[in-house]
Structures are given as C-alpha cells and as structure tokens.
Short mmCIF file of C-alpha atoms and ligand atoms in Angstrom, two decimals:
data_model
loop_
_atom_site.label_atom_id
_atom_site.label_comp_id
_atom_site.label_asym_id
_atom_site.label_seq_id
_atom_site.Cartn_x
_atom_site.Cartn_y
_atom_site.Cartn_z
CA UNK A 1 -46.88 -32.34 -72.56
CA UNK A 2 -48.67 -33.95 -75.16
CA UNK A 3 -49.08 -33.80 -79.08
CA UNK A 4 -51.32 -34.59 -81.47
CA UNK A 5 -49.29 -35.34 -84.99
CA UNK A 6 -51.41 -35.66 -87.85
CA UNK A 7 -49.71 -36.65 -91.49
CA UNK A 8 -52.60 -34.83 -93.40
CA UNK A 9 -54.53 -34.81 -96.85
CA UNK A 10 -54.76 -38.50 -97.02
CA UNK A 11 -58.30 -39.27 -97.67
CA UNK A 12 -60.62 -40.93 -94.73
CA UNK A 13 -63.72 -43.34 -95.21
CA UNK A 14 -65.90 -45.65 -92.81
CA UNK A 15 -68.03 -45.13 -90.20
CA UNK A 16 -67.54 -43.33 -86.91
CA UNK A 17 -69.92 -44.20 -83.28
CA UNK A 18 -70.58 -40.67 -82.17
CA UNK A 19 -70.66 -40.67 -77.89
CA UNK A 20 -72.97 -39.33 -75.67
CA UNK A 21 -73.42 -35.47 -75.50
CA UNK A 22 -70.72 -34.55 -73.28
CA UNK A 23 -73.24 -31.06 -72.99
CA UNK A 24 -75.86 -33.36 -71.30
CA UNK A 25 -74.01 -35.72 -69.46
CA UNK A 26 -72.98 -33.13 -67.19
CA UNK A 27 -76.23 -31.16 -66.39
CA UNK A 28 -77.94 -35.03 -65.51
CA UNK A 29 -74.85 -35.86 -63.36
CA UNK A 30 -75.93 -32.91 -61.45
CA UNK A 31 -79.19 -33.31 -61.36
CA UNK A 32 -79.29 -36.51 -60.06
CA UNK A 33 -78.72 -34.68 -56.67
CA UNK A 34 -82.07 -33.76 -56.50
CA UNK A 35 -83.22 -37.03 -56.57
CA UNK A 36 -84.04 -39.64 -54.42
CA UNK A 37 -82.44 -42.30 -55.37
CA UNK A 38 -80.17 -44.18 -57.56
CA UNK A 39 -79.61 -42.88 -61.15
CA UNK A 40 -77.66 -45.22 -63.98
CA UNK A 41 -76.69 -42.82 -66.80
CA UNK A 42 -75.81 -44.88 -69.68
CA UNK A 43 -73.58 -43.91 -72.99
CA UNK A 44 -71.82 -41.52 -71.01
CA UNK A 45 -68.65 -40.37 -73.16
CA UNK A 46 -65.52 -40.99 -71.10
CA UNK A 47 -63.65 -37.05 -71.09
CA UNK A 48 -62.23 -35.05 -68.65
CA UNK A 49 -65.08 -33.05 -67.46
CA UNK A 50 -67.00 -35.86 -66.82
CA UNK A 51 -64.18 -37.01 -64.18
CA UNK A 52 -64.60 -33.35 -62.69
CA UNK A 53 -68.28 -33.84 -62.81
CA UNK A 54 -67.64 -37.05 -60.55
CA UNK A 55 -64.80 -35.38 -58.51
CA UNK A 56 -67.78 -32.98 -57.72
CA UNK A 57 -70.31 -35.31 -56.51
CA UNK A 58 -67.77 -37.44 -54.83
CA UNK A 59 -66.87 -34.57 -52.93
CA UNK A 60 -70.96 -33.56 -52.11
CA UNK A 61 -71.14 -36.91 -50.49
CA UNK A 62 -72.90 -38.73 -53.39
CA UNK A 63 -71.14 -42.32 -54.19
CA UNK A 64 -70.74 -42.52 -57.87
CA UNK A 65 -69.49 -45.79 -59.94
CA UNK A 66 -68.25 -45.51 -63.28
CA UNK A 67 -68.11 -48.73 -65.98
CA UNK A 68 -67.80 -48.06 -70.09
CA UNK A 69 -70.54 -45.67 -70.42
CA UNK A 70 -72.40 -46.06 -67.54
CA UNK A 71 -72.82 -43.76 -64.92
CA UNK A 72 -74.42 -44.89 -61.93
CA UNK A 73 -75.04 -41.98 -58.93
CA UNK A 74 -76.55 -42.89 -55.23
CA UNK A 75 -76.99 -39.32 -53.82
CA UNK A 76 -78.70 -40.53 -50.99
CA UNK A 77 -75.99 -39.70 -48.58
CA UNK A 78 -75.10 -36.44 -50.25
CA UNK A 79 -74.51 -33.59 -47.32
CA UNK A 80 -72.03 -31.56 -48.88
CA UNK A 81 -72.95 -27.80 -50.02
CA UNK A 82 -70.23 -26.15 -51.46
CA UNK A 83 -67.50 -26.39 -54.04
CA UNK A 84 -63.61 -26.37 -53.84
CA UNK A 85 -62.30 -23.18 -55.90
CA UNK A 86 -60.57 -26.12 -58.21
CA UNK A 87 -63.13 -27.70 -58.86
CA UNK A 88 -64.57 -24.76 -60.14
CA UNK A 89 -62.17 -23.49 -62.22
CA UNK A 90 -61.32 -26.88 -63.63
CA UNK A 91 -64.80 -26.95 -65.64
CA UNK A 92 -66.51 -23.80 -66.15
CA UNK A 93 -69.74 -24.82 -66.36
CA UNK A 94 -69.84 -26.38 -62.44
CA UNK A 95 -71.87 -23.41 -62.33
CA UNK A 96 -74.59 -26.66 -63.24
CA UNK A 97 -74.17 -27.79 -59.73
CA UNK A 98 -75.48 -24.40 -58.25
CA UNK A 99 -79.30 -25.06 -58.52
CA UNK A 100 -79.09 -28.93 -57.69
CA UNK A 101 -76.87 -28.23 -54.47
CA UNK A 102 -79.48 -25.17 -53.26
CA UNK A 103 -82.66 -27.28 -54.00
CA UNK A 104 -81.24 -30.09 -52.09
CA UNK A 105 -79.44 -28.74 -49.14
CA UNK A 106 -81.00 -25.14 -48.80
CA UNK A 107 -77.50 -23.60 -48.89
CA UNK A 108 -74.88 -23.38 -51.07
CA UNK A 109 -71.02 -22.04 -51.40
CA UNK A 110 -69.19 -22.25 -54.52
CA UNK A 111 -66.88 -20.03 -56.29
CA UNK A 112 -67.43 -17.62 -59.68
CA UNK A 113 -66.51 -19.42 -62.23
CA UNK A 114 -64.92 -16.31 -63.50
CA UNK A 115 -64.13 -15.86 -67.28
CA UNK A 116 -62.77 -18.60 -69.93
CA UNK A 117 -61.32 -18.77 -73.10
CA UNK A 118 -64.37 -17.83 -74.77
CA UNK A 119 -64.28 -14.21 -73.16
CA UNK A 120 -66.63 -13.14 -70.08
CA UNK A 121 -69.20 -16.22 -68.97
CA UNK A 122 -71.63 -14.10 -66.70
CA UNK A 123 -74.09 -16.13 -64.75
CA UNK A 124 -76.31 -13.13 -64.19
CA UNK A 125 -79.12 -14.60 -65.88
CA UNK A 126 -78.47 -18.33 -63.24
CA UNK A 127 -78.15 -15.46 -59.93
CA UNK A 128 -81.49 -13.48 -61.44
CA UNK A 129 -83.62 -16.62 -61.42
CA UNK A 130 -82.39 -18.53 -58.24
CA UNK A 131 -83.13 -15.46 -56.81
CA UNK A 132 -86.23 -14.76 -58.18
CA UNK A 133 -87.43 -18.56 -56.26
CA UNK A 134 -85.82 -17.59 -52.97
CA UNK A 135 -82.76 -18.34 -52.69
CA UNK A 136 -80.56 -14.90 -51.40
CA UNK A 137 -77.11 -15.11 -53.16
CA UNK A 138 -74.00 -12.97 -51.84
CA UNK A 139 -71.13 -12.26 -53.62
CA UNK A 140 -68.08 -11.52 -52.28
CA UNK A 141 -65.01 -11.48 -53.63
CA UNK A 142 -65.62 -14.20 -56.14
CA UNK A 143 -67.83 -16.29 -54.28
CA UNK A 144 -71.04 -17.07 -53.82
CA UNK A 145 -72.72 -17.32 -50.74
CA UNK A 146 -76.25 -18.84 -51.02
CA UNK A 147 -79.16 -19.49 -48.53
CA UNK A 148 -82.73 -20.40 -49.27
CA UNK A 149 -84.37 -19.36 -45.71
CA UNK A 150 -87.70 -20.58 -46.69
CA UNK A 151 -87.14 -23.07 -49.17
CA UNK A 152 -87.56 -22.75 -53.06
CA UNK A 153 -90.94 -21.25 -54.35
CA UNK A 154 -91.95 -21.43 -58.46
CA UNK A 155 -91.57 -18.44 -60.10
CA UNK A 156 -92.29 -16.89 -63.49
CA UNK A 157 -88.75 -16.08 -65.25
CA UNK A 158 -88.30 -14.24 -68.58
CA UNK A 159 -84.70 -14.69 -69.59
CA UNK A 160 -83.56 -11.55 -71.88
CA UNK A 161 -81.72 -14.71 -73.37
CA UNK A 162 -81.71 -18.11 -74.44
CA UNK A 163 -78.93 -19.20 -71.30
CA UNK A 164 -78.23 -23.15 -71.79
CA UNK A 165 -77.03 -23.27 -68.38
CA UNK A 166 -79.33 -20.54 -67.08
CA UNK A 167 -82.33 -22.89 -68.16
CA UNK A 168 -80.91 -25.90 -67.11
CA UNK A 169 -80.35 -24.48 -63.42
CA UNK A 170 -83.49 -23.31 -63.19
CA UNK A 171 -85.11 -26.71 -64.32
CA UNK A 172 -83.43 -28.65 -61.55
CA UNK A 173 -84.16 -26.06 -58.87
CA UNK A 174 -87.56 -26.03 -60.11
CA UNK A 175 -88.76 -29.62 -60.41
CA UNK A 176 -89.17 -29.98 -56.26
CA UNK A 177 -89.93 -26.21 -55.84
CA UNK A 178 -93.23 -24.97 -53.76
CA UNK A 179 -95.48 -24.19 -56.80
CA UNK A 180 -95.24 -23.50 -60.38
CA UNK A 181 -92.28 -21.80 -62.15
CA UNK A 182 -92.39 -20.96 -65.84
CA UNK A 183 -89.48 -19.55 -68.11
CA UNK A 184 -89.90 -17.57 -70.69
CA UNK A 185 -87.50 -17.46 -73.42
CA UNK A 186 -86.09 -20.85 -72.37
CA UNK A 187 -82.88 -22.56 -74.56
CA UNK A 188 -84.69 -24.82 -76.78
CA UNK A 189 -81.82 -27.38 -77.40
CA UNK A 190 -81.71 -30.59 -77.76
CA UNK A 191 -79.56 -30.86 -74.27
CA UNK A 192 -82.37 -29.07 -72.42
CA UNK A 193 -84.91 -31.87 -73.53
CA UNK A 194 -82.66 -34.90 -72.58
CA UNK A 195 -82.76 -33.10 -69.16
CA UNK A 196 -86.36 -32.85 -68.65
CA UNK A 197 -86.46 -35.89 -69.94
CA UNK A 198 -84.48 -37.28 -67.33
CA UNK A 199 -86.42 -35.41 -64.77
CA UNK A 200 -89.27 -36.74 -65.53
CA UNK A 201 -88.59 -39.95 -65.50
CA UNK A 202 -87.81 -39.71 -61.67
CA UNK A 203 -91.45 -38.29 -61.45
CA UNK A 204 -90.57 -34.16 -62.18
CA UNK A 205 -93.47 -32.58 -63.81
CA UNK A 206 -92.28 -30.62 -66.58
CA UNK A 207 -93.84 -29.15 -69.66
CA UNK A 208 -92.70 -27.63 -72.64
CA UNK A 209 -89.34 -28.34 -73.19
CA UNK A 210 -87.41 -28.22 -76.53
CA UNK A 211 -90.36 -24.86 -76.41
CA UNK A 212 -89.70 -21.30 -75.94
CA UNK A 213 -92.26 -21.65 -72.79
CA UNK A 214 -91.28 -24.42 -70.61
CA UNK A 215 -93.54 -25.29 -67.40
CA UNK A 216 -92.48 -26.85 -64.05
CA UNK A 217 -94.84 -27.62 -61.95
CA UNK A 218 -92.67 -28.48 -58.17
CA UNK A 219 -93.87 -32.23 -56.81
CA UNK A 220 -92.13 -33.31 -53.23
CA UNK A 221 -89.79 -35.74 -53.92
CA UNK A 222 -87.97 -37.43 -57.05
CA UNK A 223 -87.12 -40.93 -57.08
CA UNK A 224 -84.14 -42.83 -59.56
CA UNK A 225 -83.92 -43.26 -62.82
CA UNK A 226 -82.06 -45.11 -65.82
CA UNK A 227 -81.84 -42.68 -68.24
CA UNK A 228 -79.75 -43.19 -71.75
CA UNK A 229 -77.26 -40.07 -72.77
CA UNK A 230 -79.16 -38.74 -76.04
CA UNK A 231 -75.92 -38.29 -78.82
CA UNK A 232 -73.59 -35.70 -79.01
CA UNK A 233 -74.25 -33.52 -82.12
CA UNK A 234 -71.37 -31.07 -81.96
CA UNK A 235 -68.71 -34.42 -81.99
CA UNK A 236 -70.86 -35.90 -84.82
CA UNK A 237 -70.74 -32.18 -86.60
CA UNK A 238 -67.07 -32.02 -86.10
CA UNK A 239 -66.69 -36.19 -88.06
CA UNK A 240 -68.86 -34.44 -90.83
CA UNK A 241 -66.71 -31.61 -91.44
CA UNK A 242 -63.60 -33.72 -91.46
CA UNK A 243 -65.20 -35.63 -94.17
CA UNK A 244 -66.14 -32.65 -96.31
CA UNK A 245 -62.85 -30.85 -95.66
CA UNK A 246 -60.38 -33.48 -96.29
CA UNK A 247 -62.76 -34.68 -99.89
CA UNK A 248 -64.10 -37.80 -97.80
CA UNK A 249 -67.13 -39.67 -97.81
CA UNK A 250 -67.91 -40.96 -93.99
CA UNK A 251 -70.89 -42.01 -92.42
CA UNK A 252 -71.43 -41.10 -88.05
CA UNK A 253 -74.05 -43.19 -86.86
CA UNK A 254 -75.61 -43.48 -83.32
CA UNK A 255 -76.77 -39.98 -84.28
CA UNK A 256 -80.46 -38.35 -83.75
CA UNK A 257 -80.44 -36.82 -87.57
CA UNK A 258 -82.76 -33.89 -86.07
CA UNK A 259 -80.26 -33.01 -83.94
CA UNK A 260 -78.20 -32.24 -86.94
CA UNK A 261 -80.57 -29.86 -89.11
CA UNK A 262 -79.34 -27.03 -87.81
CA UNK A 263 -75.73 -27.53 -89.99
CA UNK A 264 -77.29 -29.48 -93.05
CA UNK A 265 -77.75 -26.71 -94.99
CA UNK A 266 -74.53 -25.12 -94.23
CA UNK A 267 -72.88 -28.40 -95.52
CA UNK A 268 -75.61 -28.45 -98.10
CA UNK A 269 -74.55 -24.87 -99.77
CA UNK A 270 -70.99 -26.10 -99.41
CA UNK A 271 -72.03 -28.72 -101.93
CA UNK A 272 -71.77 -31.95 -100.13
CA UNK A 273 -74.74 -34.28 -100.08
CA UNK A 274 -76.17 -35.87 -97.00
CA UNK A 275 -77.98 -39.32 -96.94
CA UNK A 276 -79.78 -40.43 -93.62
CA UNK A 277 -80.58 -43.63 -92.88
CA UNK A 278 -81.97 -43.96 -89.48
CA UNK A 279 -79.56 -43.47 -86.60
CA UNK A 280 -76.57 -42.85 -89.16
CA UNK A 281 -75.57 -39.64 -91.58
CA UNK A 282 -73.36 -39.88 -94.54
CA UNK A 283 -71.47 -37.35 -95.97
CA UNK A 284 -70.42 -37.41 -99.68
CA UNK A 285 -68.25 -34.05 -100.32
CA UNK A 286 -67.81 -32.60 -103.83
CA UNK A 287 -64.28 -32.17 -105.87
CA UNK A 288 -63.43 -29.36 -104.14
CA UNK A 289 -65.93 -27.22 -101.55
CA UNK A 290 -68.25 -24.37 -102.18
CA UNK A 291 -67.96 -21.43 -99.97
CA UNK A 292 -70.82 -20.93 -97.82
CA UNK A 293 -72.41 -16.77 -97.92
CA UNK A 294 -72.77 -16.48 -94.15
CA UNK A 295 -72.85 -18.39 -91.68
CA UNK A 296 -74.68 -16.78 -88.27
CA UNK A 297 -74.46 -18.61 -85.14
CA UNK A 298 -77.76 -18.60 -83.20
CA UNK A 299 -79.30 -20.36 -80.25
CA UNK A 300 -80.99 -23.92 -81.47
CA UNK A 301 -82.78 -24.46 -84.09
CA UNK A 302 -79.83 -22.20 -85.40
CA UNK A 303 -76.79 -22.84 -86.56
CA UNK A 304 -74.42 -23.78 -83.18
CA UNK A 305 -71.72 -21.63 -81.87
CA UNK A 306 -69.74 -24.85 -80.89
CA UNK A 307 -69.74 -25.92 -84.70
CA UNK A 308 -68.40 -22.83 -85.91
CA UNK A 309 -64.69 -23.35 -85.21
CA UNK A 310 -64.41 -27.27 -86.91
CA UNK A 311 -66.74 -25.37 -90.01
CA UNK A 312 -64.49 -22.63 -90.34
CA UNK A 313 -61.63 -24.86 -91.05
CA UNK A 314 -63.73 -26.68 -93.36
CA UNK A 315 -64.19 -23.46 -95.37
CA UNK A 316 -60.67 -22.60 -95.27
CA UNK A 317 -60.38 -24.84 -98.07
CA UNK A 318 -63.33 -23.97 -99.86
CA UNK A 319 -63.69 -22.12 -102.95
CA UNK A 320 -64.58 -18.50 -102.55
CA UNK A 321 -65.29 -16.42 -99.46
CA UNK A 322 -67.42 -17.59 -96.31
CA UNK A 323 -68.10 -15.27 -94.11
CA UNK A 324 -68.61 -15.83 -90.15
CA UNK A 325 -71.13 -14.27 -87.80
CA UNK A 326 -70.18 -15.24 -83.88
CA UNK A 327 -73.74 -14.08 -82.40
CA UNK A 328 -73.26 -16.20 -78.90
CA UNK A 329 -69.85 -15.56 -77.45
CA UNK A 330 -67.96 -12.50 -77.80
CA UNK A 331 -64.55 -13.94 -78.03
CA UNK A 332 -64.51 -17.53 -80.17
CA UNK A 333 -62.28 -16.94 -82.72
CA UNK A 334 -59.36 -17.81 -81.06
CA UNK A 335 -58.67 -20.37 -83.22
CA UNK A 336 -58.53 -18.39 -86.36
CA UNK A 337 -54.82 -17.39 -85.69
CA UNK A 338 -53.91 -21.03 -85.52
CA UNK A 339 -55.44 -21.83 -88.81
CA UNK A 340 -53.54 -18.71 -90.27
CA UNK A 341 -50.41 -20.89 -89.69
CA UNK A 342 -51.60 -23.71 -90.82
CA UNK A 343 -52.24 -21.32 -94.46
CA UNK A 344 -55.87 -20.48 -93.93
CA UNK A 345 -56.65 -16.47 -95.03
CA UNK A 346 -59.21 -15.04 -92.74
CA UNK A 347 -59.97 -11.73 -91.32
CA UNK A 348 -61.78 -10.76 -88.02
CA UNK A 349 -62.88 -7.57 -87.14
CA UNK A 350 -64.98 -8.20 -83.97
CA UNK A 351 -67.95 -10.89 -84.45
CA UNK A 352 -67.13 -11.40 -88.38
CA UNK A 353 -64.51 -13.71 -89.69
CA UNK A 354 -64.13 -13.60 -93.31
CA UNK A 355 -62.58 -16.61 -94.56
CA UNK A 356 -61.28 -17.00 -98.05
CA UNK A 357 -61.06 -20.21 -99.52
CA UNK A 358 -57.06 -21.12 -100.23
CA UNK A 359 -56.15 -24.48 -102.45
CA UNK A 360 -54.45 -26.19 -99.68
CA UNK A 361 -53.19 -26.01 -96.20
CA UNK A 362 -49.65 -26.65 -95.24
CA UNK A 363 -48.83 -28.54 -91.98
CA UNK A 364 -47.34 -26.87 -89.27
CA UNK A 365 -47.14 -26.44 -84.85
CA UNK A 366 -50.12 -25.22 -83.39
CA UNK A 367 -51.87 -25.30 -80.20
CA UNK A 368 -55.20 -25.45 -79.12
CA UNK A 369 -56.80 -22.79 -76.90
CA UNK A 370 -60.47 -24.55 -76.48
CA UNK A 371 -62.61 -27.28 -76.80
CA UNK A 372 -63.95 -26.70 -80.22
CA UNK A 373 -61.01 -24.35 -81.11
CA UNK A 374 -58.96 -27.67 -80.87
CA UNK A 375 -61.59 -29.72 -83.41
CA UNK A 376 -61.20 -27.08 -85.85
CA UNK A 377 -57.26 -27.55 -85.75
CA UNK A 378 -57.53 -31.41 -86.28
CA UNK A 379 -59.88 -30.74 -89.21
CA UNK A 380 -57.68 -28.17 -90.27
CA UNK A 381 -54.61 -30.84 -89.64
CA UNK A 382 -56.33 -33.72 -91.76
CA UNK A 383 -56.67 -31.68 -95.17
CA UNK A 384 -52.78 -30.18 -94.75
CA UNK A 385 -50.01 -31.27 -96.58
CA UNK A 386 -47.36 -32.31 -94.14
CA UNK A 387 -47.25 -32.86 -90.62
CA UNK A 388 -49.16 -30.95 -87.86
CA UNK A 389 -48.47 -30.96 -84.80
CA UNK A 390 -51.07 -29.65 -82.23
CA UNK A 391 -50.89 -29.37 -78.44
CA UNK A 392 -53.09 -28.13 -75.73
CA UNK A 393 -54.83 -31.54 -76.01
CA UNK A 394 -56.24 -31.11 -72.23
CA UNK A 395 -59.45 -29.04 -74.53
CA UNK A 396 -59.87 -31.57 -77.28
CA UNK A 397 -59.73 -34.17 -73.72
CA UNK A 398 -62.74 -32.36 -72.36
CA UNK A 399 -65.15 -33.00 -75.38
CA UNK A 400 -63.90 -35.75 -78.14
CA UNK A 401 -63.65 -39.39 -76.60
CA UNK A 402 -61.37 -41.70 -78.61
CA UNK A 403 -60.64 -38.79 -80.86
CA UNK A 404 -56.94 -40.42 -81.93
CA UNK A 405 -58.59 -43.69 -82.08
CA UNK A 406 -61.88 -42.92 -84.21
CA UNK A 407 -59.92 -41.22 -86.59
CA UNK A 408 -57.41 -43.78 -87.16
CA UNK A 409 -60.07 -46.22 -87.56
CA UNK A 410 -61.55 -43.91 -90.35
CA UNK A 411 -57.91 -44.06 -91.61
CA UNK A 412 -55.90 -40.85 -90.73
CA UNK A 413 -52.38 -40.69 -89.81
CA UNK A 414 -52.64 -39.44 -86.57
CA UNK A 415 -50.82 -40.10 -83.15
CA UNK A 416 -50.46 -39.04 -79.73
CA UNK A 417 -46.85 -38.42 -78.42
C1 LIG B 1 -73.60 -24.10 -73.21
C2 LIG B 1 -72.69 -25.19 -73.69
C3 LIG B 1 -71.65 -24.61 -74.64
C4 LIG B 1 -72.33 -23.85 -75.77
C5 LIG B 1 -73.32 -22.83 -75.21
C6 LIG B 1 -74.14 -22.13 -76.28
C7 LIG B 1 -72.61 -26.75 -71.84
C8 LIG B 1 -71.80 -27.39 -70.77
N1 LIG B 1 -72.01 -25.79 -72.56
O1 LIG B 1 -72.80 -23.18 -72.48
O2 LIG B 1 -70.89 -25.69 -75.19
O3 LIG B 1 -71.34 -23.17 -76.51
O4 LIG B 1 -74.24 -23.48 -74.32
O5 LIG B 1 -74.82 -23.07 -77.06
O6 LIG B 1 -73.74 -27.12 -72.09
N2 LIG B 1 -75.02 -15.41 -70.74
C9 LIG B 1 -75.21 -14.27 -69.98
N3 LIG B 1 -75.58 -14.43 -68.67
C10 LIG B 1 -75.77 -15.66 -68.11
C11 LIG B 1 -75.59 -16.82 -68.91
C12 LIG B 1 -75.21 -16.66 -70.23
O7 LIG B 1 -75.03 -13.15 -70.44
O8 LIG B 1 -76.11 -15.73 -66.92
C13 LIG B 1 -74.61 -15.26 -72.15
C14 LIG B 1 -73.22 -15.88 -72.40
O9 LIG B 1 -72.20 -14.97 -72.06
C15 LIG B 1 -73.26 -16.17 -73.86
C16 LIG B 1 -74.72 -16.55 -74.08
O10 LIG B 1 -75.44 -16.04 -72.97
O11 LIG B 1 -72.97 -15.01 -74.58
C17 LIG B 1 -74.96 -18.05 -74.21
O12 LIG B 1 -74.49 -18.69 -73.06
P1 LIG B 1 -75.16 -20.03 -72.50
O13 LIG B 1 -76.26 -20.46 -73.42
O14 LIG B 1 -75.50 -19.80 -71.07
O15 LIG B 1 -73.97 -21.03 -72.62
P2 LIG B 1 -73.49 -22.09 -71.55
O16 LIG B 1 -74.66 -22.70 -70.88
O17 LIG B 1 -72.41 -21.50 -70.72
#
C-alpha cells in the first residue's frame, strides 16, 4: 500500500498548471456515445476514474485511444448496453453512462451505484426524469433494468434540486430526443456548460445552460467533435489553499478566474489577497490567517461542497473560529477526525463543523477516506511540523494528477513510498 510522506511547514512558491476538470471529463467521455462520430477530448487529466471511464466505453464497444491529454472516442461500433457491477462500484458516478447508453441503444442494464463515502447518493432525481422521457426503469435488487419501448420523447422536468449528475443525464438523453425537453431548476456549474458546450458542437441544440432554465430542443443525429477539457477549479482551489495555509505566495494558471469566484471571498475574509492576470491566480497569504464567520456550501455560484474539506484545513490554522455549513452531502466531514490528529480543534454536530484556529499542526499517520477528504489532509500535511504520513492515496488518485510532482515543483517535501 502506498504513502504519501510530507516533511511539512516549509514554505512553497511558483506556479502550478491546473488539469482538466476531472468533473467534466467524465460526463463528455460519456456523452460521446451519443454521437456519431469521432470525438478528440483534449487536456484530459490523467486519474483513475478517467481509466474506469475508458474501461467503460471499451467495454460498450466504443474504441478509445488515449495520448497526454487527449482523449480520442470512435463510438461508432458501440453495441454494448449494460454495465459490469465493478465497473460500477469502482466510480460512483458511472451513473453518467445511464442516459448516453438508453438514448443510444434503447435499453440499458447497469447496477445501483449504491452509497459512498459521502453518505447515501440517490439517483432518484436521474430515474424521475429518464422516466419522465420514456424510458421504463426496474429495479430489482440493486439493478436497473431499463427499456425505452418507443424511443425518448422531450419532456418538461422540474428538479426539487440542483442534481449535477441528474442534469447532466438528462442533457445527453435529451439532445437526440423526439421534441423539446426543458429542466427546471437545472445545476448551473461550470461542468454543466463545458457539456453543452460539447454537445453542441456535434450539432445538439441546447439553450440555457450555466441558467436555472436550460432548453433542449432533440435534432436526429450528432456528429464528432474536438472539444478542449475547460480547467478544473476544485484542483486549482485545493493549490490556493495550500498557499494560504502553509503562509505561501503561489500562482495556478491555466485557470478560468470565473470559475473561481465562488471561493474568493472566502480566501478574501481569510485575509489573503488575490491578483488575476488572465488565465493565472495568485495568492499572497497574510502573517498568519483570519478565520472566516461561516462558510455555507451551496450549489454554483455558491461556495462548492468539494472545496470545503482542503478549506477547512486551511482554517485549522487560522486565527479565531470558522464555522462550517455542509448544505450538499449529508456525510462530508469525514475528514475532520483526521485533521484532529494531525492537532486541528473542530466540532461537528451534524451539518456544522466548528473549527477553531490552533497555532500549528503537528505531523502525524493519517488516512484518507475521499477524494477531497484526502486534499484537505495534504494541505493539512504541508503546514505541520514533522512528518505526515497519509494513505488511502487510491482517492487523492481519482482527482489530483501529478499531485506528488506539482507540489515538489512548488517546493514541498513530499514523496510517495
Ligand atoms: C457532482 C460532482 C461532485 C460534487 C457534486 C456537488 C461529478 C462526477 N461529481 O456529484 O464532485 O461534489 O456534484 O457539486 O461531477 N441527489 C438526490 N437525488 C439524486 C441526485 C442527487 O437526492 O437523484 C442529492 C445528493 O444526494 C446530494 C445533492 O443532491 O445531496 C447533490 O448531488 P449532485 O449534484 O447530484 O452530485 P453528483 O452529480 O453526484
């Protein structure tokens, strides 16, 4: 098993490429089933659930070839319909897959993908609105049996709540759907654009995205496209707090700075300054960190729930008391026991995490339960005293490419054993 040792509170500066959004690179891999022909994805980040993405298509039929950052997908020959159990348990949200494999092969089987280390994922919300354009789902015993007996239709869809993946599966089922299908109360982030984007490149007729209201008017056939990953914001988030916690000025560039405004003020209040300068953010921290009143995650334009975790530890070493409020997922605080070890002081009592500022954190063995979980321990790990030694590095795999690498480069003392 792997480990992640960090020699912390040594001071980092430089600059630091941020990837592609892992969080749309795997909603257009499966959407490029639905069109017809080839797709070249570039700036692709190179993690783990990108592979499974692949494994996925490979096993649908499509023939997919992978070089740096590109991405190229031929689904022509794609046949398959359903989903190995593995598959779907390796990467949660496979659940992507569901609306691409329906629209293009009028059937589908795949199983739940059941609950995760966040607490309970429901797809309600995905079932509700598949249904709602024909297709009839069964469930039986943790799978899902799907038909579409006469073919997609549009629909109109009011989600009782912003669903990333809800809107994103609707989207692709939509774009070669008989008719019109609107969603109401779509997810407005910046993930949901590059998708539409993408769509409509291959000739999808889509309006409204990045908008509460989003419009898809069904057209009979897609063709390719080359389409360019738009930047991931929660790896470029995580850089930024690493900065401001360990007392660092860095700069991430290949960044969309609007992307960002959703955590500038939060670092902003926590005293650090931000410069932008086209595609690139700097971050100049203060002496020592400001505590932050509250801190509410929201759906985008508000603050995201996958920033929380690497913020948190940032706070841990502020001065005075933050205090946490986990609106999106009921359990994502998993992390906060870690950072206890590591000498952070916070309290949860159910969606609120109090976090008082302590002087310093002291290095110590931890593991990582999640994705962004994991970020917050490396931030956490860079401002310790000490070593720390983290493992569970298959979740910091499925989001950070080059993590070890970048933040050697920015010059941490960290290595992989
Ligand atoms: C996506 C992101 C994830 C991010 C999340 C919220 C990907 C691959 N993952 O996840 O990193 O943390 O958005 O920004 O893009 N819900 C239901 N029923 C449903 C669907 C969702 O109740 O059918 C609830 C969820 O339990 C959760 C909330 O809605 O409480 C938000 O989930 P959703 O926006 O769907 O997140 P994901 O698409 O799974």
């Amino acid at each position: 098993m792997s480990k992640l040792l960090i020699h912390g509170a040594k001071k980092l500066q430089g600059e630091v490429n941020i990837h592609g959004a892992k969080n749309s690179t795997l909603p257009l891999m499966a959407a490029s089933l639905v069109c017809g022909g080839k797709c070249i994805l570039h700036n692709c980040p190179s993690l783990s659930d990108v592979d499974t993405s692949e494994r996925i298509l490979n096993h649908l039929g499509c023939r997919v070839k992978r070089s740096d950052g590109d991405i190229e997908i031929d689904p022509t020959s794609a046949d398959g319909y359903n989903i190995p159990d593995d598959l779907m348990r390796e990467m949660r949200s496979s659940i992507i897959f569901l609306g691409a494999i329906v629209a293009r092969m009028g059937k589908a089987i795949l199983s739940y993908p059941g609950g995760c280390e966040l607490g309970p994922r429901p797809i309600d919300l995905h079932l509700m609105a598949l249904r709602r354009m024909g297709v009839i789902i069964n469930e039986d015993h943790g799978s899902l049996n799907c038909v579409v007996p006469n073919g997609l239709h549009g629909a109109v869809i009011s989600l009782s709540f912003p669903s990333v993946g809800a809107t994103e599966n609707i989207l692709i089922a939509a774009v070669l759907a008989e008719g019109t299908t609107v969603i109401n109360n779509a997810a407005r982030e910046p993930e949901i654009c590059d998708l539409a984007d993408f769509l409509n490149s291959c000739g999808a007729k889509i309006r409204g995205a990045g908008e509460s209201t989003v419009t898809i008017e069904g057209v009979k056939r897609l063709s390719g496209c080359e389409h360019r990953v738009i930047p991931d914001r929660i790896a470029a988030a995580t850089y930024l707090a690493a900065g401001a916690a360990t007392g660092s000025t860095l700069t991430v560039s290949d960044i969309i700075p609007k992307h960002l405004e959703p955590i500038v003020p939060v670092l902003e209040e926590s005293g650090c300054v931000l410069k932008t300068n086209g595609n690139k953010m700097t971050i100049i921290p203060p002496k020592r960190l400001h505590r932050v009143k509250s801190i509410r995650t929201m759906p985008y334009p508000g603050f995201p729930t996958d920033a929380q975790a690497p913020i948190m530890a940032m706070l841990s070493v502020a001065d005075g008391t933050s205090v946490f409020v986990e609106n999106i997922f009921e359990s994502r605080y998993k992390h906060v026991g870690e950072l206890l070890r590591l000498g952070a002081n916070i309290k949860v009592e159910g969606r609120v995490a109090i976090v008082d500022g302590v002087e310093k954190l002291s290095g110590a063995s931890v593991e990582a339960t999640d994705l962004r979980g994991g970020a917050a321990l490396v931030v956490a790990g860079l401002t310790a005293y000490g070593t720390t030694e983290i493992s569970g590095l298959n979740h910091l795999d499925r989001g950070y490419e080059n993590l070890e690498r970048n933040l050697r480069n920015l010059g941490a003392d960290v290595k992989r054993i």
